[in-house]
Short mmCIF file of C-alpha atoms and ligand atoms in Angstrom, two decimals:
data_model
loop_
_atom_site.label_atom_id
_atom_site.label_comp_id
_atom_site.label_asym_id
_atom_site.label_seq_id
_atom_site.Cartn_x
_atom_site.Cartn_y
_atom_site.Cartn_z
CA MET A 1 -28.20 -4.89 19.10
CA ASP A 2 -28.56 -1.19 18.46
CA GLU A 3 -30.27 0.12 15.35
CA LYS A 4 -28.12 3.20 15.53
CA ALA A 5 -25.23 1.12 14.37
CA VAL A 6 -26.80 0.53 10.98
CA GLN A 7 -28.48 3.91 10.47
CA MET A 8 -25.44 6.08 10.97
CA PRO A 9 -23.48 7.33 7.84
CA VAL A 10 -20.51 5.06 8.34
CA ILE A 11 -19.43 1.79 6.72
CA HIS A 12 -18.94 -1.16 8.97
CA ARG A 13 -16.96 -4.30 8.15
CA SER A 14 -20.11 -6.34 8.05
CA TRP A 15 -23.20 -5.43 5.96
CA ASP A 16 -25.50 -8.10 7.40
CA LEU A 17 -25.88 -7.03 11.04
CA PRO A 18 -26.95 -4.33 13.31
CA LEU A 19 -23.71 -4.52 15.31
CA PRO A 20 -23.65 -4.30 19.11
CA LEU A 21 -22.14 -1.11 20.44
CA ILE A 22 -18.97 -1.69 22.44
CA GLU A 23 -18.85 -0.21 25.91
CA ARG A 24 -15.74 -1.43 27.68
CA GLY A 25 -13.09 -4.14 28.02
CA GLU A 26 -11.09 -5.76 30.74
CA GLY A 27 -8.58 -8.60 30.39
CA ILE A 28 -10.07 -11.12 28.00
CA TYR A 29 -13.56 -9.71 28.31
CA LEU A 30 -15.54 -7.09 26.44
CA TRP A 31 -19.06 -5.72 27.31
CA ASP A 32 -21.47 -4.11 24.94
CA GLN A 33 -23.86 -1.29 25.79
CA ASP A 34 -26.69 -3.77 26.62
CA GLY A 35 -24.40 -5.25 29.29
CA LYS A 36 -23.69 -8.52 27.42
CA ARG A 37 -20.27 -9.96 28.13
CA TYR A 38 -18.08 -11.50 25.50
CA ILE A 39 -14.83 -13.49 25.67
CA ASP A 40 -12.42 -11.96 23.15
CA GLY A 41 -11.35 -15.28 21.64
CA SER A 42 -9.75 -13.63 18.59
CA ALA A 43 -7.86 -10.89 20.49
CA GLY A 44 -9.72 -8.01 18.94
CA SER A 45 -10.97 -9.46 15.55
CA SER A 46 -7.69 -10.50 13.95
CA VAL A 47 -4.96 -11.36 16.49
CA VAL A 48 -4.25 -7.86 17.88
CA VAL A 49 -4.64 -7.67 21.66
CA THR A 50 -1.73 -9.13 23.49
CA ILE A 51 -1.88 -7.67 27.02
CA GLY A 52 -5.71 -7.75 27.39
CA HIS A 53 -8.14 -4.89 27.45
CA GLY A 54 -8.27 -2.03 29.92
CA VAL A 55 -4.67 -1.92 31.03
CA GLN A 56 -4.34 1.45 32.81
CA SER A 57 -0.59 1.82 32.55
CA VAL A 58 -0.79 1.92 28.79
CA VAL A 59 -3.60 4.53 28.78
CA ASP A 60 -1.65 6.60 31.35
CA ALA A 61 1.56 6.46 29.28
CA MET A 62 -0.24 7.69 26.22
CA TYR A 63 -2.03 10.39 28.19
CA GLU A 64 1.16 11.68 29.75
CA GLN A 65 2.80 11.88 26.40
CA GLY A 66 -0.29 13.54 24.97
CA LYS A 67 -0.14 16.19 27.59
CA LYS A 68 3.36 17.13 26.31
CA VAL A 69 2.84 16.78 22.56
CA CYS A 70 0.62 14.57 20.40
CA PHE A 71 2.15 15.18 17.01
CA ALA A 72 5.37 16.72 15.86
CA ALA A 73 6.57 16.88 12.26
CA PRO A 74 8.65 13.77 11.72
CA HIS A 75 10.80 15.49 9.15
CA VAL A 76 11.87 18.02 11.79
CA PHE A 77 11.74 16.19 15.07
CA SER A 78 12.73 12.95 16.64
CA ASN A 79 10.88 12.06 19.82
CA GLU A 80 11.86 10.23 23.08
CA PRO A 81 9.08 7.55 23.09
CA MET A 82 10.16 6.56 19.55
CA LEU A 83 13.89 6.32 20.50
CA GLU A 84 12.94 4.28 23.62
CA LEU A 85 10.68 1.94 21.66
CA GLY A 86 13.28 1.49 18.91
CA LYS A 87 15.84 0.50 21.54
CA MET A 88 13.43 -1.96 23.17
CA VAL A 89 12.67 -3.56 19.86
CA ALA A 90 16.38 -3.88 18.96
CA GLU A 91 17.13 -5.46 22.34
CA ARG A 92 14.41 -8.07 21.62
CA ALA A 93 15.03 -8.64 17.95
CA PRO A 94 15.65 -12.27 16.94
CA GLY A 95 19.00 -13.87 16.22
CA THR A 96 21.73 -11.64 14.76
CA LEU A 97 19.33 -8.72 14.38
CA ARG A 98 19.54 -8.26 18.21
CA ASN A 99 21.04 -4.84 18.79
CA ASN A 100 22.06 -4.90 15.10
CA CYS A 101 18.97 -3.45 13.42
CA ARG A 102 17.06 -0.25 13.08
CA THR A 103 13.23 0.14 13.04
CA TRP A 104 10.96 2.26 10.86
CA PHE A 105 7.70 2.93 12.67
CA GLY A 106 4.46 3.16 10.75
CA THR A 107 0.78 2.76 11.35
CA THR A 108 -0.57 -0.45 9.87
CA GLY A 109 0.62 -3.96 9.18
CA THR A 110 0.04 -3.21 5.46
CA ASP A 111 2.36 -0.26 5.46
CA ALA A 112 4.96 -2.35 7.44
CA VAL A 113 4.91 -4.87 4.63
CA ASP A 114 4.96 -2.24 1.93
CA SER A 115 7.98 -0.59 3.61
CA ALA A 116 9.69 -3.97 3.99
CA VAL A 117 9.58 -4.55 0.21
CA ARG A 118 10.62 -1.03 -0.47
CA THR A 119 13.58 -1.57 1.82
CA ALA A 120 14.57 -4.67 -0.16
CA ARG A 121 14.22 -2.76 -3.42
CA GLU A 122 16.21 0.25 -2.36
CA TYR A 123 18.90 -2.00 -0.92
CA PHE A 124 19.43 -3.71 -4.17
CA VAL A 125 19.30 -0.53 -6.23
CA PHE A 126 21.99 0.95 -3.99
CA THR A 127 24.17 -2.14 -4.10
CA GLY A 128 24.29 -1.91 -7.87
CA LYS A 129 21.74 -4.73 -8.61
CA PRO A 130 18.79 -2.64 -9.96
CA SER A 131 17.30 -5.61 -11.82
CA LYS A 132 16.25 -7.23 -8.53
CA PHE A 133 12.67 -6.27 -7.75
CA ALA A 134 10.40 -9.33 -7.60
CA VAL A 135 9.03 -10.48 -4.26
CA VAL A 136 8.17 -14.14 -4.12
CA GLY A 137 5.13 -14.81 -1.94
CA ARG A 138 3.05 -17.83 -1.00
CA TRP A 139 -0.47 -18.95 -1.81
CA GLN A 140 -2.81 -18.85 1.23
CA ALA A 141 -0.88 -16.06 2.77
CA PHE A 142 -2.03 -12.60 3.79
CA HIS A 143 0.22 -9.53 3.97
CA GLY A 144 -2.19 -6.56 3.88
CA ASN A 145 -4.91 -4.66 2.17
CA SER A 146 -3.27 -2.24 -0.35
CA ILE A 147 -3.40 -2.77 -4.03
CA ALA A 148 0.36 -3.24 -4.29
CA VAL A 149 0.46 -5.77 -1.32
CA ALA A 150 -2.46 -7.61 -2.93
CA GLY A 151 -0.01 -8.64 -5.74
CA ILE A 152 2.32 -10.14 -3.22
CA HIS A 153 -0.09 -12.00 -0.83
CA GLY A 154 -1.90 -15.14 -1.79
CA HIS A 155 -5.35 -14.68 -0.20
CA THR A 156 -7.58 -15.13 -3.18
CA ASP A 157 -10.75 -13.59 -1.80
CA ARG A 158 -8.88 -10.41 -0.94
CA ARG A 159 -6.99 -10.06 -4.27
CA ARG A 160 -8.89 -11.46 -7.23
CA LEU A 161 -11.21 -8.47 -7.71
CA PHE A 162 -8.22 -6.19 -8.03
CA TYR A 163 -6.20 -8.41 -10.24
CA PRO A 164 -5.93 -5.96 -13.25
CA MET A 165 -4.65 -3.31 -10.89
CA TYR A 166 -1.50 -4.81 -9.41
CA ARG A 167 1.76 -6.46 -10.49
CA ASN A 168 1.42 -10.12 -9.79
CA SER A 169 4.20 -11.64 -7.75
CA PRO A 170 5.41 -15.26 -8.19
CA HIS A 171 3.83 -17.51 -5.55
CA ILE A 172 4.91 -20.89 -4.09
CA PRO A 173 2.63 -23.28 -2.23
CA PRO A 174 2.09 -22.80 1.50
CA ALA A 175 3.71 -24.94 4.17
CA TYR A 176 0.38 -26.62 4.98
CA CYS A 177 0.78 -30.28 6.02
CA TYR A 178 -2.94 -30.98 6.44
CA ARG A 179 -3.43 -30.41 2.75
CA CYS A 180 0.11 -30.85 1.41
CA HIS A 181 0.32 -29.44 -2.15
CA PHE A 182 2.84 -32.19 -2.94
CA GLU A 183 0.71 -34.92 -1.40
CA LYS A 184 3.50 -35.90 0.92
CA THR A 185 3.89 -36.40 4.69
CA TYR A 186 6.25 -34.63 7.03
CA PRO A 187 9.15 -35.35 7.47
CA GLU A 188 9.56 -37.75 4.50
CA CYS A 189 8.41 -34.86 2.31
CA ASP A 190 11.94 -33.34 2.61
CA LEU A 191 10.25 -29.98 2.91
CA LYS A 192 9.37 -29.74 -0.73
CA CYS A 193 7.22 -26.71 0.11
CA ALA A 194 10.31 -24.82 1.21
CA ARG A 195 12.45 -26.08 -1.69
CA ALA A 196 9.83 -24.78 -4.14
CA LEU A 197 11.31 -21.39 -3.49
CA GLU A 198 14.54 -22.41 -5.22
CA THR A 199 12.55 -23.37 -8.28
CA ALA A 200 10.63 -20.14 -8.26
CA ILE A 201 13.73 -18.05 -7.96
CA ARG A 202 15.46 -19.91 -10.83
CA GLN A 203 12.41 -19.55 -13.00
CA GLU A 204 12.12 -15.82 -12.43
CA GLY A 205 15.87 -15.44 -12.71
CA PRO A 206 17.81 -14.74 -9.50
CA GLU A 207 18.93 -11.40 -11.01
CA ASN A 208 15.29 -10.34 -10.82
CA VAL A 209 14.32 -11.54 -7.39
CA ALA A 210 14.71 -9.16 -4.37
CA ALA A 211 12.92 -10.89 -1.60
CA PHE A 212 10.76 -13.71 -0.30
CA ILE A 213 8.06 -13.06 2.21
CA ALA A 214 6.21 -15.42 4.53
CA GLU A 215 4.34 -15.55 7.87
CA PRO A 216 5.89 -17.95 10.47
CA VAL A 217 2.35 -19.01 11.37
CA VAL A 218 -0.23 -18.24 8.68
CA GLY A 219 -3.10 -16.34 10.18
CA ALA A 220 -6.18 -15.09 8.27
CA ALA A 221 -5.46 -17.10 5.15
CA LEU A 222 -5.01 -20.55 6.70
CA GLY A 223 -6.35 -20.39 10.23
CA SER A 224 -3.10 -20.51 12.29
CA VAL A 225 -0.93 -22.94 10.44
CA PRO A 226 2.69 -22.95 11.55
CA ALA A 227 5.41 -23.94 9.07
CA PRO A 228 6.85 -27.36 10.07
CA PRO A 229 10.22 -27.65 11.83
CA GLY A 230 13.14 -26.99 9.54
CA TYR A 231 11.08 -24.96 7.03
CA PHE A 232 12.65 -21.60 7.58
CA GLN A 233 16.19 -23.06 7.83
CA VAL A 234 15.73 -24.29 4.27
CA ILE A 235 14.26 -20.95 3.17
CA ARG A 236 17.17 -19.04 4.82
CA ASP A 237 19.68 -21.23 2.95
CA ILE A 238 17.95 -20.65 -0.43
CA CYS A 239 17.74 -16.93 0.15
CA ASP A 240 21.50 -16.79 1.00
CA ARG A 241 22.44 -18.79 -2.05
CA TYR A 242 20.57 -16.51 -4.47
CA ASP A 243 21.17 -13.20 -2.80
CA VAL A 244 17.49 -12.86 -1.96
CA LEU A 245 16.36 -11.02 1.18
CA MET A 246 14.19 -12.94 3.57
CA ILE A 247 11.19 -10.97 4.95
CA VAL A 248 9.09 -12.44 7.69
CA ASP A 249 5.61 -11.00 8.18
CA GLU A 250 5.19 -11.00 11.98
CA VAL A 251 2.20 -8.70 11.93
CA MET A 252 0.30 -11.37 13.85
CA THR A 253 3.12 -13.40 15.42
CA GLY A 254 5.24 -10.55 16.75
CA PHE A 255 5.46 -9.60 20.40
CA GLY A 256 4.57 -12.81 22.22
CA ARG A 257 1.78 -14.42 20.26
CA ILE A 258 3.54 -17.77 19.96
CA GLY A 259 5.66 -17.50 23.08
CA HIS A 260 8.66 -15.56 21.68
CA TRP A 261 9.21 -11.90 21.06
CA PHE A 262 9.23 -12.83 17.34
CA GLY A 263 7.65 -15.98 15.88
CA ILE A 264 10.69 -16.76 13.72
CA GLU A 265 12.62 -17.67 16.90
CA GLU A 266 10.73 -20.96 16.86
CA TRP A 267 13.06 -21.98 13.97
CA GLU A 268 16.37 -22.15 15.67
CA GLY A 269 19.30 -20.30 14.19
CA VAL A 270 17.25 -18.48 11.56
CA THR A 271 17.55 -14.65 11.34
CA PRO A 272 15.48 -12.83 8.78
CA ASP A 273 16.84 -9.82 7.04
CA ILE A 274 13.68 -7.77 7.41
CA ILE A 275 10.63 -8.11 9.69
CA ALA A 276 7.25 -6.47 9.22
CA THR A 277 5.26 -6.33 12.38
CA ALA A 278 2.31 -4.39 14.00
CA LYS A 279 -0.79 -5.45 15.98
CA GLY A 280 0.56 -6.96 19.24
CA MET A 281 3.25 -4.30 19.61
CA THR A 282 0.65 -1.79 20.73
CA SER A 283 -1.98 -4.46 21.54
CA GLY A 284 -4.75 -2.44 19.84
CA TYR A 285 -4.43 0.57 22.24
CA THR A 286 -3.26 2.60 19.17
CA ALA A 287 -2.45 2.01 15.50
CA MET A 288 1.27 1.24 15.11
CA SER A 289 3.54 -0.90 12.94
CA ALA A 290 7.23 -1.47 12.51
CA THR A 291 9.56 -2.49 9.73
CA ILE A 292 12.87 -3.82 11.26
CA ALA A 293 15.82 -4.40 9.03
CA LYS A 294 19.41 -5.38 9.70
CA GLU A 295 21.84 -2.54 10.17
CA GLU A 296 23.84 -3.38 7.03
CA ILE A 297 20.71 -2.91 4.84
CA TRP A 298 19.88 0.50 6.41
CA GLN A 299 23.48 1.60 6.01
CA ILE A 300 23.51 0.86 2.27
CA ILE A 301 20.19 2.75 1.86
CA GLN A 302 21.46 5.66 3.98
CA GLU A 303 24.66 5.85 1.92
CA GLY A 304 22.43 5.83 -1.29
CA GLY A 305 21.90 9.46 -0.64
CA LEU A 306 18.05 9.52 -0.61
CA PRO A 307 15.77 9.49 2.40
CA PHE A 308 14.08 6.17 2.89
CA LEU A 309 11.32 6.39 0.33
CA ALA A 310 8.31 5.26 2.35
CA GLY A 311 6.61 7.49 4.85
CA HIS A 312 3.13 8.31 5.94
CA THR A 313 1.96 11.37 7.90
CA MET A 314 1.32 9.53 11.12
CA ASN A 315 4.58 7.62 11.20
CA GLN A 316 6.62 7.67 14.43
CA ASN A 317 3.76 9.22 16.31
CA PRO A 318 4.94 10.03 19.88
CA VAL A 319 1.68 9.06 21.58
CA SER A 320 1.60 5.72 19.80
CA CYS A 321 5.22 5.06 20.56
CA ALA A 322 4.60 5.81 24.27
CA GLY A 323 1.80 3.22 24.09
CA GLY A 324 4.20 0.65 22.48
CA VAL A 325 6.78 1.23 25.21
CA ALA A 326 4.13 0.63 27.91
CA VAL A 327 2.78 -2.55 26.13
CA LEU A 328 6.26 -4.04 25.90
CA LYS A 329 6.92 -3.35 29.59
CA TYR A 330 3.64 -4.95 30.53
CA LEU A 331 4.33 -8.03 28.42
CA GLU A 332 7.62 -8.42 30.25
CA GLU A 333 6.36 -7.59 33.79
CA LYS A 334 3.45 -10.12 33.54
CA ASN A 335 5.64 -12.76 31.88
CA LEU A 336 3.20 -13.06 29.10
CA LEU A 337 5.54 -14.78 26.60
CA ALA A 338 5.78 -17.66 28.99
CA ASN A 339 2.02 -17.59 29.50
CA SER A 340 1.44 -17.74 25.81
CA LYS A 341 3.53 -20.84 25.51
CA GLU A 342 2.13 -22.64 28.55
CA VAL A 343 -1.50 -21.70 28.28
CA GLY A 344 -1.28 -21.99 24.47
CA ALA A 345 -0.20 -25.61 24.77
CA TYR A 346 -3.14 -26.22 27.08
CA LEU A 347 -5.56 -24.53 24.66
CA LEU A 348 -4.26 -26.65 21.79
CA GLU A 349 -4.58 -29.79 23.83
CA ARG A 350 -8.18 -28.98 24.73
CA LEU A 351 -9.02 -27.97 21.18
CA HIS A 352 -8.03 -31.47 20.13
CA GLU A 353 -11.12 -32.68 21.95
CA LEU A 354 -13.17 -31.05 19.11
CA LEU A 355 -11.70 -33.60 16.68
CA GLU A 356 -14.36 -36.01 18.07
CA LEU A 357 -16.96 -34.03 16.23
CA ASP A 358 -17.54 -34.68 12.55
CA ILE A 359 -17.05 -31.27 11.13
CA ILE A 360 -13.71 -30.54 12.64
CA GLY A 361 -11.02 -31.86 10.25
CA ASP A 362 -7.88 -30.30 11.80
CA VAL A 363 -6.75 -28.48 14.89
CA ARG A 364 -3.41 -26.64 14.76
CA GLY A 365 -1.42 -23.78 16.21
CA LYS A 366 1.58 -22.51 18.22
CA GLY A 367 1.37 -20.64 21.49
CA LEU A 368 -1.81 -18.69 21.64
CA MET A 369 -2.28 -18.71 17.90
CA CYS A 370 -4.56 -21.70 17.32
CA GLY A 371 -7.05 -22.60 14.69
CA LEU A 372 -9.69 -25.04 13.53
CA GLU A 373 -10.53 -26.29 10.06
CA PHE A 374 -13.99 -27.47 9.06
CA VAL A 375 -14.72 -30.29 6.72
CA LYS A 376 -17.76 -31.93 5.23
CA ASP A 377 -16.06 -35.35 5.20
CA LYS A 378 -13.21 -36.19 7.52
CA GLU A 379 -11.90 -39.05 5.39
CA THR A 380 -11.66 -37.20 2.14
CA LYS A 381 -11.12 -33.76 3.73
CA GLU A 382 -13.88 -32.38 1.41
CA PRO A 383 -14.65 -28.82 2.39
CA PHE A 384 -18.16 -27.39 2.76
CA PRO A 385 -19.68 -25.58 -0.21
CA ARG A 386 -18.84 -21.94 -0.22
CA GLU A 387 -22.55 -20.93 -0.10
CA LEU A 388 -22.98 -22.56 3.33
CA LYS A 389 -20.65 -19.96 4.88
CA VAL A 390 -19.74 -22.34 7.59
CA GLY A 391 -17.07 -20.07 9.12
CA ARG A 392 -19.41 -17.09 9.30
CA ARG A 393 -22.24 -19.23 10.72
CA PHE A 394 -19.86 -20.44 13.37
CA GLU A 395 -18.68 -17.02 14.18
CA LEU A 396 -22.29 -15.76 14.64
CA GLU A 397 -23.32 -18.80 16.68
CA ALA A 398 -20.35 -18.33 19.05
CA LEU A 399 -21.02 -14.58 19.25
CA GLU A 400 -24.59 -15.32 20.37
CA ARG A 401 -23.12 -17.42 23.23
CA GLY A 402 -20.68 -14.67 24.17
CA LEU A 403 -17.46 -15.67 22.38
CA ILE A 404 -15.81 -13.54 19.71
CA LEU A 405 -13.94 -15.54 16.96
CA PHE A 406 -12.46 -14.71 13.53
CA ALA A 407 -13.41 -16.88 10.55
CA GLY A 408 -11.27 -17.38 7.46
CA ARG A 409 -12.01 -19.02 4.14
CA GLY A 410 -9.98 -20.18 1.12
CA CYS A 411 -7.58 -22.85 2.37
CA VAL A 412 -8.68 -24.95 -0.59
CA GLU A 413 -7.43 -23.34 -3.80
CA GLY A 414 -8.37 -19.95 -2.40
CA ALA A 415 -12.08 -20.49 -2.98
CA MET A 416 -13.30 -22.99 -0.45
CA GLY A 417 -12.36 -24.38 2.91
CA ASP A 418 -13.51 -22.72 6.18
CA MET A 419 -11.17 -22.03 9.17
CA MET A 420 -11.54 -20.38 12.49
CA LEU A 421 -8.82 -18.46 14.38
CA VAL A 422 -8.76 -19.12 18.16
CA THR A 423 -6.34 -16.56 19.41
CA PRO A 424 -7.26 -15.04 22.76
CA PRO A 425 -5.16 -12.29 24.47
CA LEU A 426 -2.00 -13.52 26.05
CA VAL A 427 -3.35 -12.94 29.60
CA ILE A 428 -5.78 -15.77 29.34
CA THR A 429 -5.69 -18.31 32.13
CA ARG A 430 -6.43 -22.09 32.05
CA GLN A 431 -9.72 -21.58 33.74
CA GLN A 432 -10.65 -19.08 31.13
CA VAL A 433 -9.62 -21.52 28.39
CA ASP A 434 -12.04 -23.98 29.93
CA GLU A 435 -14.78 -21.30 29.90
CA MET A 436 -14.02 -20.68 26.20
CA MET A 437 -13.95 -24.44 25.47
CA ASP A 438 -17.45 -24.91 26.83
CA ILE A 439 -18.77 -22.37 24.31
CA LEU A 440 -16.70 -23.76 21.47
CA LYS A 441 -18.03 -27.30 22.07
CA GLU A 442 -21.70 -26.13 22.23
CA THR A 443 -21.18 -23.99 19.10
CA THR A 444 -19.52 -26.87 17.15
CA LYS A 445 -22.36 -29.18 17.98
CA ALA A 446 -24.99 -26.62 17.01
CA ILE A 447 -23.30 -25.89 13.66
CA GLN A 448 -22.81 -29.60 12.94
CA ALA A 449 -26.53 -30.13 13.40
CA GLN A 450 -27.20 -27.27 10.97
CA VAL A 451 -24.87 -28.30 8.16
CA LEU A 452 -24.77 -32.06 8.41
CA GLY A 453 -28.37 -32.51 9.71
C1 PLP B 501 0.06 -11.44 8.59
C2 PLP B 501 -0.56 -10.15 8.29
N1 PLP B 501 0.11 -9.25 7.61
C3 PLP B 501 -0.33 -7.96 7.33
C4 PLP B 501 -1.61 -7.62 7.76
C5 PLP B 501 -2.11 -6.27 7.48
O1 PLP B 501 -2.24 -5.49 8.69
P1 PLP B 501 -3.20 -4.27 8.80
O2 PLP B 501 -4.55 -4.79 8.78
O3 PLP B 501 -2.86 -3.66 10.07
O4 PLP B 501 -2.89 -3.34 7.62
C6 PLP B 501 -2.35 -8.57 8.43
C7 PLP B 501 -3.73 -8.18 8.93
O5 PLP B 501 -4.56 -9.01 9.34
C8 PLP B 501 -1.83 -9.79 8.71
O6 PLP B 501 -2.51 -10.81 9.40
#
């Protein structure tokens, strides 16, 4: 730990620690300036790093572009890396979006979501349905950290303080079988959680609803909970019947995380209208996001006579786009989508061993997006009291042992319920999963002794 980290005039994400200073990274490992090695079990805090740390070809691609030009006014110039990345994204887009979409490149996942809902709004204004504006979201979902997006997502801890400042969206319950809102069991439930969308749209009035947004696998707000089979097929059907655009938030699930280019491909035959994505596309080498929408939507907006009304200064940055191109090439060359599926299945199987311990209530995931949920009582699924900060304790205990994880809280009514994301980079091997599991087991036992006595 370095005292400098707390004395400098900067704000860190955590108040309670002198943070170690990062030195370098390679593959799934990171080293701090004291030479301590960590396994990056959360892929760079919150499910970012896909291709692993320290890949030279990505750094070289960005350097080569930087030598030519780092920034060029996007209202004047196009740039080659952006065109190449756009083509690569279109060629890999899911379902009927494949080679039938265009991409707006931004900087953060939040602006990708913001641009996605703007796209939906502009589309309806220019199709002569200006009353359509509402975006239906889900509880226990996270879509980004701006005031406007806080109104749409359903992550209580990250929105309640700002409640008077945003327009509150309608929300439906999450697809969360472990704590089913309808107290049903899959598949007899008949996917009531998906059908709730129809009720919400009818209550708001279909003439007012522009879009529905959901993550294929809920990340920070639920700890890697995939929607059950059939969920998005029902959602797609409801959206079609009520002329509502389907937006999937693939900020975490995009670019191989669950074994597909886009997570939604797990639900066969479903094509969203708009995708918001970020993190894995540039694997943390640079800040970059994307809003992908079907060609027909962009055409309507284009014919509307205004430029697309989003836009931030650093959009379409040529150096970042060059990084994105190199990351996508690396994902392909190293066959990392297949690795995510295969090693992800192994990780999930091994995580199930933790269910033998009393504080692990549930283990879930898809590909290399896995998670744990902690409970005080396995039978009743009673969560730990909020004050115990079980997730944070677990995070720190694992960190001490050289494993970086990312905790979440709020799976129970937004206030309680601790989860842990286990989402290593897609380059992880089975042996490295074993190494990670040893630390996870020791950590779980240590925390169990602390909180259950
Ligand atoms: C699903 C999802 N959407 C959107 C975001 C916001 O992305 P960013 O932090 O890059 O703004 C996040 C961030 O964790 C996310 O997990």
